[in-house]
Amino acid sequence: MNNRLLPLNLILALVWVAVTATFTVANFLFGLLLGAGALWLVREQFPTERYFGRTISVVRLLLTFIVELTKSTWTVVKLVWSPSPRYETGFVALPLSVKSDREITLLANLITLTPGTLSVDVSDDRSTLYIHALDAPDVESLRRDIATGFEQKVREALR
């Protein structure tokens, strides 16, 4: 992958920070946004780059993570605060459609960062991810949710 636009965008953001002489995180982020806009205006000069499509995919992955984090946090809070909690813990074998170490690592970390789930192991042939779930009454539903949520978004963001 030949992605020259990210370093260029970072340089433009640093130039923005230097020109405005305001060295804050918010100003740097604004500079990144301005740099991305400037690069978008000249995108025809970089016909082989997939920078903007990838950026949108990464934002979608981030939004998916935030939504899943919020939902799972609420589920765990309800389980913990319930006077008589009823949950079905268990291990789930998730067949993987992501293949590279980078994709598998990101998926495993997203699952682990989500309350109520923990990535435990990856099979030697990298075709299965083993997950422990605090509450998994419907294993197939959990597999489907991960495959159509995190796994799909990881593929879109990293390929």
mmCIF file of C-alpha atoms in Angstrom:
data_model
loop_
_atom_site.group_PDB
_atom_site.id
_atom_site.type_symbol
_atom_site.label_atom_id
_atom_site.label_comp_id
_atom_site.label_asym_id
_atom_site.label_seq_id
_atom_site.Cartn_x
_atom_site.Cartn_y
_atom_site.Cartn_z
ATOM 1 C CA MET A 1 0.000 0.000 0.000
ATOM 2 C CA ASN A 2 1.393 3.366 -0.998
ATOM 3 C CA ASN A 3 -0.265 5.969 1.194
ATOM 4 C CA ARG A 4 1.557 9.275 0.884
ATOM 5 C CA LEU A 5 -1.360 11.441 1.930
ATOM 6 C CA LEU A 6 -1.388 10.729 5.671
ATOM 7 C CA PRO A 7 2.137 12.107 6.245
ATOM 8 C CA LEU A 8 1.284 15.031 3.975
ATOM 9 C CA ASN A 9 -1.886 15.682 5.971
ATOM 10 C CA LEU A 10 0.128 15.596 9.220
ATOM 11 C CA ILE A 11 2.660 18.045 7.780
ATOM 12 C CA LEU A 12 -0.142 20.394 6.715
ATOM 13 C CA ALA A 13 -1.617 20.197 10.225
ATOM 14 C CA LEU A 14 1.770 21.011 11.777
ATOM 15 C CA VAL A 15 2.193 23.928 9.378
ATOM 16 C CA TRP A 16 -1.255 25.165 10.434
ATOM 17 C CA VAL A 17 -0.277 24.949 14.114
ATOM 18 C CA ALA A 18 2.977 26.815 13.435
ATOM 19 C CA VAL A 19 1.319 29.536 11.344
ATOM 20 C CA THR A 20 -1.424 30.154 13.905
ATOM 21 C CA ALA A 21 1.058 29.864 16.812
ATOM 22 C CA THR A 22 -1.603 28.060 18.823
ATOM 23 C CA PHE A 23 -0.129 24.823 20.081
ATOM 24 C CA THR A 24 -3.206 22.964 21.317
ATOM 25 C CA VAL A 25 -4.662 19.573 20.521
ATOM 26 C CA ALA A 26 -7.869 21.196 19.290
ATOM 27 C CA ASN A 27 -5.943 23.433 16.891
ATOM 28 C CA PHE A 28 -3.899 20.468 15.635
ATOM 29 C CA LEU A 29 -7.098 18.493 15.004
ATOM 30 C CA PHE A 30 -8.558 21.493 13.197
ATOM 31 C CA GLY A 31 -5.360 21.619 11.129
ATOM 32 C CA LEU A 32 -5.823 17.935 10.254
ATOM 33 C CA LEU A 33 -9.343 18.714 9.105
ATOM 34 C CA LEU A 34 -8.182 21.673 7.026
ATOM 35 C CA GLY A 35 -5.327 19.599 5.572
ATOM 36 C CA ALA A 36 -7.732 16.815 4.624
ATOM 37 C CA GLY A 37 -9.957 19.398 2.928
ATOM 38 C CA ALA A 38 -7.029 20.816 0.991
ATOM 39 C CA LEU A 39 -5.910 17.354 -0.078
ATOM 40 C CA TRP A 40 -9.453 16.515 -1.120
ATOM 41 C CA LEU A 41 -9.471 19.555 -3.405
ATOM 42 C CA VAL A 42 -6.395 18.230 -5.242
ATOM 43 C CA ARG A 43 -7.356 14.537 -5.063
ATOM 44 C CA GLU A 44 -7.090 14.122 -8.854
ATOM 45 C CA GLN A 45 -3.337 14.554 -8.464
ATOM 46 C CA PHE A 46 -3.261 11.299 -6.461
ATOM 47 C CA PRO A 47 -5.354 8.891 -8.564
ATOM 48 C CA THR A 48 -4.029 5.721 -6.953
ATOM 49 C CA GLU A 49 -4.540 6.846 -3.388
ATOM 50 C CA ARG A 50 -7.437 5.535 -1.307
ATOM 51 C CA TYR A 51 -6.904 7.986 1.528
ATOM 52 C CA PHE A 52 -10.369 9.538 1.683
ATOM 53 C CA GLY A 53 -12.263 6.266 1.311
ATOM 54 C CA ARG A 54 -10.075 4.708 3.993
ATOM 55 C CA THR A 55 -10.613 7.697 6.278
ATOM 56 C CA ILE A 56 -14.377 7.284 5.989
ATOM 57 C CA SER A 57 -14.024 3.562 6.712
ATOM 58 C CA VAL A 58 -11.924 4.255 9.812
ATOM 59 C CA VAL A 59 -14.518 6.778 11.042
ATOM 60 C CA ARG A 60 -17.263 4.174 10.507
ATOM 61 C CA LEU A 61 -15.235 1.639 12.498
ATOM 62 C CA LEU A 62 -14.773 4.169 15.290
ATOM 63 C CA LEU A 63 -18.505 4.974 15.352
ATOM 64 C CA THR A 64 -19.363 1.260 15.382
ATOM 65 C CA PHE A 65 -16.998 0.785 18.330
ATOM 66 C CA ILE A 66 -18.572 3.685 20.233
ATOM 67 C CA VAL A 67 -22.088 2.319 19.649
ATOM 68 C CA GLU A 68 -21.075 -1.221 20.686
ATOM 69 C CA LEU A 69 -19.176 0.114 23.696
ATOM 70 C CA THR A 70 -22.250 2.034 24.834
ATOM 71 C CA LYS A 71 -24.634 -0.903 24.306
ATOM 72 C CA SER A 72 -22.397 -3.445 26.005
ATOM 73 C CA THR A 73 -21.634 -1.119 28.913
ATOM 74 C CA TRP A 74 -25.338 -0.684 29.508
ATOM 75 C CA THR A 75 -25.872 -4.466 29.322
ATOM 76 C CA VAL A 76 -23.093 -5.146 31.838
ATOM 77 C CA VAL A 77 -24.404 -2.426 34.177
ATOM 78 C CA LYS A 78 -27.875 -4.002 34.084
ATOM 79 C CA LEU A 79 -26.390 -7.439 34.843
ATOM 80 C CA VAL A 80 -24.250 -6.176 37.711
ATOM 81 C CA TRP A 81 -26.956 -4.078 39.330
ATOM 82 C CA SER A 82 -29.661 -6.701 38.966
ATOM 83 C CA PRO A 83 -30.758 -8.091 42.357
ATOM 84 C CA SER A 84 -30.650 -11.626 40.945
ATOM 85 C CA PRO A 85 -28.419 -11.571 37.875
ATOM 86 C CA ARG A 86 -29.050 -14.272 35.299
ATOM 87 C CA TYR A 87 -26.480 -14.630 32.613
ATOM 88 C CA GLU A 88 -24.935 -17.400 30.585
ATOM 89 C CA THR A 89 -21.175 -17.133 30.368
ATOM 90 C CA GLY A 90 -19.383 -19.124 27.759
ATOM 91 C CA PHE A 91 -16.656 -19.468 25.205
ATOM 92 C CA VAL A 92 -17.462 -18.780 21.570
ATOM 93 C CA ALA A 93 -15.439 -19.886 18.546
ATOM 94 C CA LEU A 94 -15.700 -17.153 15.921
ATOM 95 C CA PRO A 95 -14.708 -18.165 12.368
ATOM 96 C CA LEU A 96 -12.614 -15.312 10.958
ATOM 97 C CA SER A 97 -12.935 -13.648 7.586
ATOM 98 C CA VAL A 98 -10.103 -11.248 8.442
ATOM 99 C CA LYS A 99 -6.748 -12.795 7.552
ATOM 100 C CA SER A 100 -3.773 -10.542 8.262
ATOM 101 C CA ASP A 101 -2.178 -10.282 11.692
ATOM 102 C CA ARG A 102 -3.030 -6.586 11.718
ATOM 103 C CA GLU A 103 -6.731 -7.226 11.074
ATOM 104 C CA ILE A 104 -6.945 -10.065 13.608
ATOM 105 C CA THR A 105 -5.153 -8.001 16.267
ATOM 106 C CA LEU A 106 -7.439 -5.002 15.772
ATOM 107 C CA LEU A 107 -10.572 -7.182 15.871
ATOM 108 C CA ALA A 108 -9.392 -9.015 19.003
ATOM 109 C CA ASN A 109 -8.588 -5.719 20.738
ATOM 110 C CA LEU A 110 -11.946 -4.159 19.841
ATOM 111 C CA ILE A 111 -13.714 -7.209 21.261
ATOM 112 C CA THR A 112 -11.614 -7.118 24.431
ATOM 113 C CA LEU A 113 -12.211 -3.380 24.923
ATOM 114 C CA THR A 114 -15.964 -3.965 24.763
ATOM 115 C CA PRO A 115 -17.319 -4.754 28.261
ATOM 116 C CA GLY A 116 -18.601 -8.291 28.681
ATOM 117 C CA THR A 117 -16.367 -9.882 26.053
ATOM 118 C CA LEU A 118 -12.747 -10.949 26.051
ATOM 119 C CA SER A 119 -10.617 -12.290 23.212
ATOM 120 C CA VAL A 120 -8.849 -15.332 24.602
ATOM 121 C CA ASP A 121 -6.924 -16.977 21.770
ATOM 122 C CA VAL A 122 -6.506 -17.337 18.025
ATOM 123 C CA SER A 123 -6.199 -20.747 16.408
ATOM 124 C CA ASP A 124 -2.795 -21.701 15.013
ATOM 125 C CA ASP A 125 -4.099 -21.462 11.446
ATOM 126 C CA ARG A 126 -5.575 -17.996 12.204
ATOM 127 C CA SER A 127 -9.039 -19.062 11.090
ATOM 128 C CA THR A 128 -10.812 -18.908 14.472
ATOM 129 C CA LEU A 129 -10.896 -16.393 17.301
ATOM 130 C CA TYR A 130 -11.919 -17.689 20.722
ATOM 131 C CA ILE A 131 -13.941 -15.267 22.811
ATOM 132 C CA HIS A 132 -15.241 -15.420 26.367
ATOM 133 C CA ALA A 133 -18.608 -13.717 26.769
ATOM 134 C CA LEU A 134 -20.141 -12.722 30.080
ATOM 135 C CA ASP A 135 -23.637 -13.215 28.711
ATOM 136 C CA ALA A 136 -24.102 -15.263 25.536
ATOM 137 C CA PRO A 137 -27.495 -16.963 25.569
ATOM 138 C CA ASP A 138 -27.546 -16.968 21.756
ATOM 139 C CA VAL A 139 -24.087 -17.891 20.451
ATOM 140 C CA GLU A 140 -25.086 -17.633 16.783
ATOM 141 C CA SER A 141 -26.431 -14.133 17.319
ATOM 142 C CA LEU A 142 -23.162 -13.096 18.983
ATOM 143 C CA ARG A 143 -21.136 -14.522 16.087
ATOM 144 C CA ARG A 144 -23.351 -12.776 13.547
ATOM 145 C CA ASP A 145 -23.199 -9.449 15.412
ATOM 146 C CA ILE A 146 -19.391 -9.516 15.525
ATOM 147 C CA ALA A 147 -19.069 -10.648 11.894
ATOM 148 C CA THR A 148 -21.421 -7.977 10.539
ATOM 149 C CA GLY A 149 -20.200 -5.315 12.957
ATOM 150 C CA PHE A 150 -16.584 -5.173 14.025
ATOM 151 C CA GLU A 151 -15.187 -7.708 11.581
ATOM 152 C CA GLN A 152 -16.774 -6.133 8.515
ATOM 153 C CA LYS A 153 -15.706 -2.631 9.571
ATOM 154 C CA VAL A 154 -12.129 -3.818 10.276
ATOM 155 C CA ARG A 155 -11.936 -5.317 6.761
ATOM 156 C CA GLU A 156 -13.224 -2.088 5.208
ATOM 157 C CA ALA A 157 -10.822 0.080 7.205
ATOM 158 C CA LEU A 158 -7.662 -1.970 6.680
ATOM 159 C CA ARG A 159 -7.997 -3.322 3.146
#
